[in-house]
GROMACS .gro file of C-alpha atoms in nm:
model
  481
    1MET     CA    1   0.342   1.865   4.675
    2ASP     CA    2   0.530   1.932   4.333
    3ILE     CA    3   0.804   2.151   4.395
    4ASN     CA    4   0.818   2.289   4.040
    5LYS     CA    5   0.451   2.440   4.191
    6LEU     CA    6   0.588   2.644   4.429
    7GLU     CA    7   0.577   3.016   4.432
    8PRO     CA    8   0.795   3.199   4.272
    9MET     CA    9   0.738   2.908   4.036
   10ALA     CA   10   1.033   3.058   3.831
   11VAL     CA   11   1.275   3.006   4.113
   12TRP     CA   12   1.168   2.671   4.223
   13LYS     CA   13   1.191   2.512   3.860
   14ASN     CA   14   1.540   2.660   3.835
   15PHE     CA   15   1.650   2.485   4.164
   16SER     CA   16   1.479   2.154   4.068
   17LYS     CA   17   1.698   2.162   3.764
   18LEU     CA   18   2.001   2.271   3.931
   19ASN     CA   19   1.969   2.006   4.195
   20ALA     CA   20   1.933   1.730   3.918
   21VAL     CA   21   2.335   1.804   3.855
   22PRO     CA   22   2.577   1.681   4.062
   23ARG     CA   23   2.795   1.952   4.166
   24PRO     CA   24   3.051   1.877   4.497
   25SER     CA   25   3.290   2.113   4.542
   26LYS     CA   26   3.598   2.045   4.334
   27LYS     CA   27   3.419   1.828   4.084
   28GLU     CA   28   3.181   2.100   3.943
   29GLU     CA   29   3.211   1.997   3.579
   30MET     CA   30   2.863   1.898   3.492
   31VAL     CA   31   2.752   2.204   3.649
   32ILE     CA   32   2.970   2.430   3.462
   33SER     CA   33   2.820   2.271   3.147
   34PHE     CA   34   2.499   2.296   3.254
   35MET     CA   35   2.550   2.707   3.309
   36LEU     CA   36   2.667   2.755   3.030
   37GLU     CA   37   2.439   2.577   2.823
   38PHE     CA   38   2.185   2.763   3.035
   39GLY     CA   39   2.335   3.111   2.900
   40ASN     CA   40   2.386   3.006   2.567
   41ALA     CA   41   2.039   2.897   2.506
   42LEU     CA   42   1.898   3.230   2.636
   43GLY     CA   43   2.113   3.394   2.366
   44LEU     CA   44   2.294   3.574   2.646
   45GLU     CA   45   2.705   3.686   2.676
   46THR     CA   46   2.833   3.376   2.825
   47PHE     CA   47   3.160   3.230   2.938
   48SER     CA   48   3.378   3.095   3.207
   49ASP     CA   49   3.717   3.224   3.300
   50ALA     CA   50   4.021   2.988   3.349
   51ILE     CA   51   3.929   2.832   3.690
   52GLY     CA   52   3.567   2.751   3.581
   53ASN     CA   53   3.333   3.057   3.704
   54VAL     CA   54   3.070   3.092   3.472
   55ILE     CA   55   3.013   3.484   3.346
   56ILE     CA   56   2.654   3.526   3.202
   57ARG     CA   57   2.554   3.928   3.095
   58LYS     CA   58   2.190   4.056   3.031
   59PRO     CA   59   2.130   4.417   2.892
   60ALA     CA   60   1.892   4.662   3.058
   61THR     CA   61   1.526   4.654   3.003
   62ASN     CA   62   1.387   4.918   2.880
   63GLY     CA   63   1.410   5.254   3.070
   64MET     CA   64   1.656   5.166   3.286
   65GLU     CA   65   1.953   5.151   3.067
   66ALA     CA   66   2.109   5.453   3.278
   67LYS     CA   67   2.140   5.265   3.577
   68LYS     CA   68   2.437   5.136   3.700
   69MET     CA   69   2.512   4.731   3.622
   70ILE     CA   70   2.440   4.484   3.903
   71THR     CA   71   2.651   4.179   3.958
   72LEU     CA   72   2.462   3.915   4.101
   73GLN     CA   73   2.671   3.649   4.291
   74SER     CA   74   2.624   3.287   4.431
   75HIS     CA   75   2.843   2.971   4.451
   76LEU     CA   76   2.793   2.634   4.218
   77ASP     CA   77   2.928   2.405   4.443
   78MET     CA   78   2.728   2.225   4.754
   79VAL     CA   79   2.872   2.079   5.073
   80HIS     CA   80   2.769   1.698   5.027
   81GLN     CA   81   2.685   1.531   5.380
   82LYS     CA   82   2.434   1.229   5.404
   83ASN     CA   83   2.325   0.991   5.725
   84ALA     CA   84   2.505   0.694   5.786
   85ASP     CA   85   2.211   0.484   5.649
   86THR     CA   86   2.155   0.674   5.345
   87VAL     CA   87   2.239   0.510   5.029
   88PHE     CA   88   2.338   0.780   4.766
   89ASP     CA   89   2.623   0.865   4.537
   90PHE     CA   90   2.666   1.249   4.519
   91ASP     CA   91   2.897   1.228   4.197
   92THR     CA   92   2.617   1.056   3.992
   93GLN     CA   93   2.269   1.105   4.152
   94GLY     CA   94   2.047   1.456   4.179
   95ILE     CA   95   1.935   1.575   4.499
   96GLU     CA   96   1.579   1.408   4.607
   97MET     CA   97   1.349   1.678   4.745
   98TYR     CA   98   1.030   1.691   4.910
   99VAL     CA   99   0.781   1.952   5.062
  100ASP     CA  100   0.690   1.941   5.477
  101GLU     CA  101   0.505   2.211   5.532
  102ASP     CA  102   0.698   2.545   5.498
  103TRP     CA  103   1.007   2.388   5.427
  104VAL     CA  104   1.185   2.221   5.136
  105LYS     CA  105   1.401   1.916   5.238
  106ALA     CA  106   1.627   1.646   5.100
  107ASN     CA  107   1.614   1.256   5.177
  108GLY     CA  108   1.878   1.207   5.405
  109THR     CA  109   2.139   1.432   5.264
  110THR     CA  110   2.212   1.777   5.245
  111LEU     CA  111   1.988   1.998   5.023
  112GLY     CA  112   2.227   2.233   4.811
  113ALA     CA  113   1.987   2.528   4.899
  114ASP     CA  114   2.291   2.692   5.047
  115ASN     CA  115   2.398   2.826   4.783
  116GLY     CA  116   2.143   2.700   4.507
  117MET     CA  117   1.851   2.929   4.581
  118GLY     CA  118   2.067   3.210   4.503
  119VAL     CA  119   2.169   3.071   4.178
  120ALA     CA  120   1.811   2.975   4.123
  121ALA     CA  121   1.723   3.315   4.173
  122ILE     CA  122   1.966   3.458   3.931
  123MET     CA  123   1.854   3.199   3.672
  124ALA     CA  124   1.482   3.325   3.695
  125LEU     CA  125   1.630   3.659   3.656
  126LEU     CA  126   1.834   3.584   3.356
  127GLU     CA  127   1.552   3.407   3.161
  128SER     CA  128   1.263   3.653   3.242
  129THR     CA  129   1.082   3.849   2.962
  130ASP     CA  130   0.866   4.055   3.213
  131ILE     CA  131   1.102   4.207   3.535
  132PRO     CA  132   1.235   4.537   3.501
  133HIS     CA  133   1.593   4.554   3.555
  134PRO     CA  134   1.921   4.737   3.504
  135ALA     CA  135   2.201   4.550   3.315
  136LEU     CA  136   2.291   4.235   3.515
  137GLU     CA  137   2.616   4.044   3.502
  138ALA     CA  138   2.539   3.689   3.673
  139LEU     CA  139   2.889   3.555   3.855
  140PHE     CA  140   2.870   3.174   3.939
  141THR     CA  141   3.175   3.091   4.148
  142ILE     CA  142   3.292   2.774   4.196
  143ASP     CA  143   3.462   2.574   4.513
  144GLU     CA  144   3.344   2.810   4.756
  145GLU     CA  145   3.249   2.562   5.019
  146THR     CA  146   3.631   2.410   5.037
  147GLY     CA  147   3.848   2.681   4.922
  148MET     CA  148   3.669   2.985   4.796
  149THR     CA  149   3.877   2.869   4.492
  150GLY     CA  150   3.641   3.066   4.202
  151ALA     CA  151   3.642   3.401   4.419
  152PHE     CA  152   4.031   3.371   4.469
  153GLU     CA  153   4.101   3.326   4.112
  154LEU     CA  154   3.889   3.577   3.934
  155LYS     CA  155   4.119   3.826   3.797
  156ALA     CA  156   4.071   4.206   3.814
  157GLY     CA  157   3.904   4.358   3.532
  158VAL     CA  158   3.685   4.053   3.459
  159LEU     CA  159   3.345   4.210   3.603
  160GLN     CA  160   3.191   4.512   3.499
  161GLY     CA  161   2.905   4.568   3.776
  162GLN     CA  162   2.979   4.870   3.980
  163ILE     CA  163   2.715   4.706   4.254
  164LEU     CA  164   2.733   4.305   4.361
  165LEU     CA  165   2.468   4.145   4.553
  166ASN     CA  166   2.556   3.818   4.677
  167LEU     CA  167   2.290   3.579   4.751
  168ASP     CA  168   2.439   3.367   5.013
  169THR     CA  169   2.295   3.508   5.330
  170GLU     CA  170   2.068   3.233   5.513
  171GLU     CA  171   1.828   3.442   5.715
  172ASP     CA  172   1.564   3.659   5.567
  173ASP     CA  173   1.585   3.933   5.759
  174GLU     CA  174   1.980   4.009   5.789
  175ILE     CA  175   2.143   4.225   5.557
  176ASP     CA  176   2.498   4.135   5.559
  177ILE     CA  177   2.787   4.381   5.531
  178GLY     CA  178   3.095   4.181   5.689
  179CYS     CA  179   3.188   3.808   5.747
  180ALA     CA  180   3.466   3.633   5.884
  181GLY     CA  181   3.819   3.499   5.694
  182GLY     CA  182   3.913   3.177   5.758
  183ILE     CA  183   4.228   2.940   5.757
  184ASP     CA  184   4.270   2.559   5.755
  185VAL     CA  185   4.487   2.387   6.020
  186THR     CA  186   4.595   2.029   5.946
  187ALA     CA  187   4.815   1.815   6.158
  188THR     CA  188   4.966   1.518   6.028
  189ARG     CA  189   5.210   1.228   6.178
  190THR     CA  190   5.267   0.855   6.104
  191TYR     CA  191   5.309   0.618   6.408
  192ASN     CA  192   5.424   0.255   6.433
  193GLU     CA  193   5.186  -0.009   6.410
  194LYS     CA  194   5.212  -0.267   6.674
  195ASP     CA  195   5.093  -0.652   6.707
  196GLY     CA  196   4.746  -0.672   6.879
  197THR     CA  197   4.798  -0.870   7.219
  198HIS     CA  198   4.690  -1.241   7.211
  199GLY     CA  199   4.336  -1.252   7.412
  200ASP     CA  200   4.256  -0.905   7.328
  201ALA     CA  201   3.882  -0.807   7.322
  202GLY     CA  202   3.751  -0.585   7.007
  203ILE     CA  203   3.523  -0.308   7.044
  204ALA     CA  204   3.338  -0.091   6.812
  205ILE     CA  205   3.231   0.286   6.952
  206THR     CA  206   3.024   0.528   6.718
  207VAL     CA  207   2.911   0.828   6.823
  208LYS     CA  208   2.618   0.965   6.620
  209GLY     CA  209   2.272   1.096   6.619
  210LEU     CA  210   2.437   1.470   6.633
  211LYS     CA  211   2.277   1.790   6.475
  212GLY     CA  212   2.626   1.908   6.263
  213GLY     CA  213   2.574   2.203   6.120
  214HIS     CA  214   2.742   2.492   5.946
  215SER     CA  215   3.117   2.527   6.121
  216GLY     CA  216   3.088   2.890   6.106
  217MET     CA  217   2.687   2.980   6.134
  218ASP     CA  218   2.627   2.753   6.412
  219ILE     CA  219   2.956   2.731   6.615
  220HIS     CA  220   2.792   2.929   6.862
  221LYS     CA  221   2.489   2.696   6.944
  222GLY     CA  222   2.671   2.481   7.206
  223LEU     CA  223   2.651   2.155   6.954
  224GLY     CA  224   2.821   1.825   7.009
  225ASN     CA  225   3.157   1.789   6.822
  226ALA     CA  226   3.146   1.397   6.778
  227ASN     CA  227   3.549   1.422   6.756
  228LYS     CA  228   3.556   1.585   7.108
  229ILE     CA  229   3.276   1.354   7.248
  230MET     CA  230   3.481   1.027   7.100
  231ASN     CA  231   3.807   1.190   7.236
  232ARG     CA  232   3.680   1.196   7.577
  233LEU     CA  233   3.603   0.826   7.583
  234LEU     CA  234   3.925   0.723   7.470
  235TYR     CA  235   4.121   0.975   7.719
  236LEU     CA  236   3.942   0.696   7.962
  237GLY     CA  237   4.113   0.437   7.786
  238LEU     CA  238   4.481   0.588   7.879
  239ASP     CA  239   4.408   0.395   8.224
  240TYR     CA  240   4.342   0.065   8.087
  241ASN     CA  241   4.577   0.013   7.830
  242VAL     CA  242   4.312   0.041   7.544
  243ARG     CA  243   4.477   0.029   7.178
  244ILE     CA  244   4.314   0.204   6.853
  245SER     CA  245   4.310   0.003   6.532
  246SER     CA  246   4.114   0.267   6.350
  247LEU     CA  247   3.940   0.583   6.417
  248ASN     CA  248   3.685   0.784   6.151
  249GLY     CA  249   3.571   1.107   6.257
  250GLY     CA  250   3.397   1.413   6.055
  251SER     CA  251   3.449   1.471   5.687
  252LEU     CA  252   3.449   1.845   5.606
  253ARG     CA  253   3.633   2.142   5.737
  254ASN     CA  254   3.311   2.359   5.720
  255ALA     CA  255   3.064   2.130   5.894
  256ILE     CA  256   3.060   2.037   6.247
  257PRO     CA  257   3.142   1.660   6.289
  258ARG     CA  258   2.815   1.455   6.369
  259GLU     CA  259   2.986   1.103   6.349
  260SER     CA  260   3.266   0.945   6.463
  261VAL     CA  261   3.353   0.551   6.439
  262CYS     CA  262   3.678   0.409   6.672
  263LYS     CA  263   3.746   0.071   6.658
  264LEU     CA  264   4.003  -0.068   6.930
  265ASN     CA  265   4.153  -0.361   7.108
  266VAL     CA  266   4.134  -0.394   7.509
  267GLY     CA  267   4.295  -0.694   7.733
  268ARG     CA  268   4.013  -0.876   7.852
  269LYS     CA  269   4.086  -0.814   8.229
  270HIS     CA  270   4.044  -0.451   8.192
  271ALA     CA  271   3.748  -0.495   7.919
  272ASP     CA  272   3.473  -0.463   8.193
  273LYS     CA  273   3.611  -0.206   8.372
  274PHE     CA  274   3.691  -0.006   8.086
  275LEU     CA  275   3.328  -0.022   7.945
  276LYS     CA  276   3.179   0.053   8.316
  277GLU     CA  277   3.352   0.374   8.262
  278VAL     CA  278   3.258   0.440   7.923
  279ASN     CA  279   2.907   0.384   8.023
  280LYS     CA  280   2.947   0.632   8.272
  281LEU     CA  281   3.059   0.904   8.082
  282THR     CA  282   2.793   0.811   7.794
  283GLU     CA  283   2.534   0.915   8.035
  284ALA     CA  284   2.698   1.211   8.159
  285ILE     CA  285   2.784   1.330   7.798
  286LYS     CA  286   2.435   1.273   7.716
  287ALA     CA  287   2.316   1.473   8.032
  288GLU     CA  288   2.548   1.774   7.933
  289LEU     CA  289   2.407   1.790   7.576
  290SER     CA  290   2.041   1.702   7.680
  291VAL     CA  291   1.918   2.038   7.512
  292GLN     CA  292   2.113   2.072   7.238
  293GLU     CA  293   2.177   1.709   7.123
  294PRO     CA  294   1.868   1.523   7.227
  295ASN     CA  295   1.932   1.246   6.966
  296LEU     CA  296   2.301   1.170   7.066
  297GLN     CA  297   2.376   0.815   7.039
  298ILE     CA  298   2.697   0.664   7.182
  299GLU     CA  299   2.688   0.280   7.055
  300ILE     CA  300   2.962  -0.005   7.173
  301GLU     CA  301   2.961  -0.325   7.015
  302ASP     CA  302   3.211  -0.641   6.992
  303ILE     CA  303   3.394  -0.691   6.701
  304LYS     CA  304   3.704  -0.905   6.612
  305PRO     CA  305   4.006  -0.784   6.778
  306ALA     CA  306   4.266  -0.594   6.492
  307LYS     CA  307   4.626  -0.783   6.423
  308LYS     CA  308   4.733  -0.437   6.421
  309VAL     CA  309   4.692  -0.118   6.652
  310MET     CA  310   4.871   0.196   6.780
  311GLY     CA  311   5.144   0.240   6.958
  312LEU     CA  312   5.087   0.360   7.324
  313GLY     CA  313   5.324   0.656   7.292
  314ALA     CA  314   5.166   0.741   7.000
  315GLN     CA  315   4.829   0.692   7.111
  316GLU     CA  316   4.851   0.915   7.429
  317LYS     CA  317   4.989   1.235   7.215
  318LEU     CA  318   4.696   1.187   6.976
  319VAL     CA  319   4.441   1.203   7.256
  320LYS     CA  320   4.610   1.489   7.443
  321ALA     CA  321   4.653   1.666   7.161
  322VAL     CA  322   4.289   1.696   7.046
  323TYR     CA  323   4.177   1.722   7.449
  324ALA     CA  324   4.444   2.052   7.419
  325ALA     CA  325   4.300   2.175   7.088
  326HIS     CA  326   4.040   2.467   7.126
  327ASN     CA  327   3.689   2.362   6.950
  328GLY     CA  328   3.401   2.602   6.924
  329VAL     CA  329   3.379   2.979   7.012
  330TYR     CA  330   3.690   3.111   7.113
  331ALA     CA  331   3.623   3.511   7.150
  332MET     CA  332   3.353   3.707   7.076
  333SER     CA  333   3.351   4.050   6.874
  334GLY     CA  334   3.405   4.324   7.052
  335ALA     CA  335   3.242   4.591   6.795
  336ILE     CA  336   2.921   4.391   6.693
  337ASP     CA  337   2.690   4.277   6.977
  338ASP     CA  338   2.632   3.912   6.979
  339LEU     CA  339   2.877   3.817   6.704
  340VAL     CA  340   3.152   3.534   6.730
  341GLU     CA  341   3.485   3.667   6.622
  342THR     CA  342   3.693   3.398   6.620
  343SER     CA  343   3.615   3.004   6.644
  344ASN     CA  344   3.760   2.672   6.567
  345ASN     CA  345   3.622   2.337   6.427
  346ILE     CA  346   3.777   2.016   6.492
  347ALA     CA  347   3.638   1.874   6.174
  348ILE     CA  348   3.834   1.554   6.085
  349VAL     CA  349   4.041   1.308   6.302
  350LYS     CA  350   4.133   0.984   6.115
  351VAL     CA  351   4.398   0.738   6.212
  352LYS     CA  352   4.458   0.421   6.001
  353LYS     CA  353   4.779   0.180   5.911
  354GLY     CA  354   5.011   0.415   6.050
  355GLU     CA  355   4.875   0.791   5.980
  356ILE     CA  356   4.731   1.012   6.175
  357LYS     CA  357   4.548   1.327   6.014
  358ILE     CA  358   4.341   1.621   6.193
  359GLY     CA  359   4.156   1.887   6.010
  360CYS     CA  360   4.077   2.188   6.164
  361LEU     CA  361   3.882   2.510   6.006
  362THR     CA  362   3.979   2.837   6.225
  363ARG     CA  363   3.766   3.147   6.143
  364SER     CA  364   3.794   3.546   6.285
  365SER     CA  365   3.635   3.853   6.124
  366VAL     CA  366   3.960   3.984   6.303
  367ASP     CA  367   4.315   3.865   6.090
  368THR     CA  368   4.544   3.841   6.344
  369ALA     CA  369   4.286   3.648   6.606
  370LYS     CA  370   4.266   3.399   6.306
  371LEU     CA  371   4.623   3.377   6.321
  372ASP     CA  372   4.657   3.368   6.671
  373LEU     CA  373   4.458   3.098   6.753
  374ALA     CA  374   4.575   2.873   6.463
  375ASN     CA  375   4.935   2.935   6.627
  376SER     CA  376   4.751   2.816   6.948
  377LEU     CA  377   4.649   2.485   6.753
  378ARG     CA  378   4.981   2.441   6.586
  379SER     CA  379   5.145   2.465   6.915
  380ALA     CA  380   4.918   2.203   7.083
  381PHE     CA  381   4.989   1.927   6.795
  382GLU     CA  382   5.344   2.019   6.757
  383ILE     CA  383   5.432   1.891   7.108
  384SER     CA  384   5.264   1.589   7.047
  385GLY     CA  385   5.517   1.530   6.764
  386PHE     CA  386   5.270   1.633   6.455
  387ASP     CA  387   5.361   1.832   6.168
  388VAL     CA  388   5.104   2.117   6.079
  389GLU     CA  389   5.043   2.315   5.781
  390LEU     CA  390   4.845   2.632   5.779
  391SER     CA  391   4.696   2.691   5.462
  392GLY     CA  392   4.364   2.812   5.249
  393SER     CA  393   4.378   3.143   5.452
  394TYR     CA  394   4.109   3.394   5.311
  395PRO     CA  395   3.998   3.730   5.431
  396GLY     CA  396   3.741   3.856   5.601
  397TRP     CA  397   3.503   4.141   5.466
  398ASN     CA  398   3.558   4.495   5.664
  399PRO     CA  399   3.146   4.609   5.736
  400ASN     CA  400   3.068   4.952   5.552
  401PRO     CA  401   2.787   5.107   5.726
  402ASN     CA  402   2.802   5.419   5.495
  403SER     CA  403   2.721   5.188   5.169
  404GLU     CA  404   2.476   5.314   4.933
  405ILE     CA  405   2.344   4.980   4.796
  406LEU     CA  406   2.305   4.914   5.186
  407THR     CA  407   2.095   5.206   5.215
  408VAL     CA  408   1.903   5.101   4.913
  409ALA     CA  409   1.824   4.767   5.043
  410LYS     CA  410   1.763   4.870   5.405
  411ASN     CA  411   1.480   5.149   5.267
  412THR     CA  412   1.341   4.854   5.042
  413TYR     CA  413   1.322   4.625   5.287
  414ILE     CA  414   1.149   4.859   5.529
  415ASN     CA  415   0.900   4.976   5.272
  416LEU     CA  416   0.843   4.622   5.194
  417PHE     CA  417   0.773   4.440   5.507
  418LYS     CA  418   0.699   4.735   5.723
  419GLU     CA  419   0.996   4.629   5.989
  420GLN     CA  420   1.369   4.712   6.008
  421PRO     CA  421   1.624   4.432   5.882
  422ARG     CA  422   1.890   4.326   6.088
  423VAL     CA  423   2.208   4.474   5.960
  424VAL     CA  424   2.516   4.229   6.087
  425ALA     CA  425   2.841   4.060   5.995
  426CYS     CA  426   2.834   3.694   5.976
  427HIS     CA  427   3.055   3.450   6.126
  428ALA     CA  428   3.082   3.250   5.786
  429GLY     CA  429   3.296   3.282   5.455
  430LEU     CA  430   3.132   3.491   5.213
  431GLU     CA  431   3.311   3.526   4.908
  432CYS     CA  432   3.231   3.962   4.939
  433GLY     CA  433   3.565   3.970   5.129
  434ILE     CA  434   3.791   3.805   4.875
  435LEU     CA  435   3.614   3.958   4.551
  436GLY     CA  436   3.668   4.321   4.711
  437GLN     CA  437   4.053   4.267   4.713
  438ASN     CA  438   4.027   4.269   4.313
  439TYR     CA  439   3.748   4.480   4.312
  440PRO     CA  440   3.764   4.747   4.588
  441GLU     CA  441   3.536   5.034   4.439
  442VAL     CA  442   3.229   4.746   4.402
  443ASP     CA  443   2.960   4.863   4.646
  444MET     CA  444   2.846   4.481   4.796
  445VAL     CA  445   2.573   4.378   5.071
  446SER     CA  446   2.466   4.034   5.065
  447PHE     CA  447   2.115   3.866   5.125
  448GLY     CA  448   1.871   3.575   5.097
  449PRO     CA  449   1.617   3.306   5.241
  450THR     CA  450   1.599   3.156   5.569
  451ILE     CA  451   1.820   2.801   5.549
  452LEU     CA  452   1.844   2.611   5.828
  453GLY     CA  453   2.069   2.299   5.906
  454ALA     CA  454   2.306   2.408   5.603
  455HIS     CA  455   2.596   2.160   5.566
  456SER     CA  456   2.429   1.893   5.735
  457PRO     CA  457   2.155   1.637   5.604
  458ASP     CA  458   1.890   1.826   5.802
  459GLU     CA  459   1.944   2.151   5.556
  460ARG     CA  460   1.633   2.286   5.497
  461VAL     CA  461   1.473   2.636   5.310
  462SER     CA  462   1.191   2.811   5.374
  463ILE     CA  463   0.915   2.829   5.097
  464SER     CA  464   0.732   3.174   5.259
  465SER     CA  465   1.114   3.295   5.292
  466VAL     CA  466   1.180   3.237   4.943
  467GLN     CA  467   0.924   3.458   4.822
  468LYS     CA  468   0.987   3.724   5.051
  469PHE     CA  469   1.359   3.737   4.947
  470TRP     CA  470   1.233   3.699   4.606
  471SER     CA  471   1.025   4.009   4.621
  472LEU     CA  472   1.309   4.201   4.836
  473LEU     CA  473   1.528   4.138   4.485
  474LEU     CA  474   1.345   4.251   4.253
  475GLU     CA  475   1.242   4.595   4.434
  476ILE     CA  476   1.617   4.633   4.502
  477LEU     CA  477   1.661   4.591   4.112
  478LYS     CA  478   1.419   4.872   4.055
  479ASN     CA  479   1.556   5.100   4.322
  480THR     CA  480   1.927   5.125   4.262
  481ASN     CA  481   2.065   5.417   4.096
   0.00000   0.00000   0.00000
């Protein structure tokens, strides 16, 4: 089916146009130009700020001039992940989409529905000629996925809206009124390379087939983390004098790592016993994760032994540090049922040519708890000789259950769908918390269509959910004061 013929056509048409434009985080030049051209072509007030956020304003339709101006906010960048066997260049290619029953998916890559569906809905409103609405202010931020840079750098006084609708929630029956903050924990160290021993065997271990997913929204699901799984296998190697030559696990902090590849040397007299133990542990891990990760694969192949390997002391410290570092849910919220309060994702583990890098994203809706877990991770890494940097900290968004726009959104949802929405806070980084620092008087909620598998090549958006989201958005615009 042609995606441009899906309903609501105005939204899907703009989503297709947006997905034809490469828009990786920190490389948003093309999509910024695209949005500026879009606004200018409509004859609307259109500009970008110093960091690259794009703002477009549209006057109210007849009879709605007295209502408060509404800021509609979504981010332009998308997470770029692809399957290992997918040939695709995110810097130059547009996303290849297809329809599968009620879902729109991408061919072996992330889809960009996060947050492209929100962007497309705003575009549809800006170009509409028959939709009643108050004065609108579109805020398209940059670099949400890797640092919230656009939201951080948006200056006070730029926005004029009194209500902000963030369109970056991923369950169509939810209205979000709070979110987690986050901080990057980066551990680095160097090591002296040693000569590979003559007579060593070369082995490559590959962990793959994991689901991956959003390191906040999916962290409670007990999904496999490729870095943690690989580390369990390498821990076995400490008893067999196994030496790492290179290790490449994960790529993005906000994505649960799906794949890890380690190349190593092992003495031939130890190789058979080591591989026997690895195979035994592999079966145990697959059994542990049989429900969550039915497609998990751990492959072993013979390769040419490396000429240079990691020294045994440094290798032991690396493996034990990753073992000691917490991964997954750390604490549940005491204030909101079933909400993850604090978590960590060991997202990246890389070893190559004398350098080690470990990257984590620690999240919490409580800033002191976020720092507590970050310091726990720092301690685990520093004991093993790593230098640790805490960076990119951003605040959470404190819920306001007495919000006027929340009341409007709830009542509108009930009237449309004859059921109660779920009013929630999410364990992810929405930009509302950051925007609220410079705009504390702005009343905010977040909602959106159902998106599954965000931040992974399994990302998909429900077609019927987009229809539901669109109708809710249009009615909220009518019902605001």
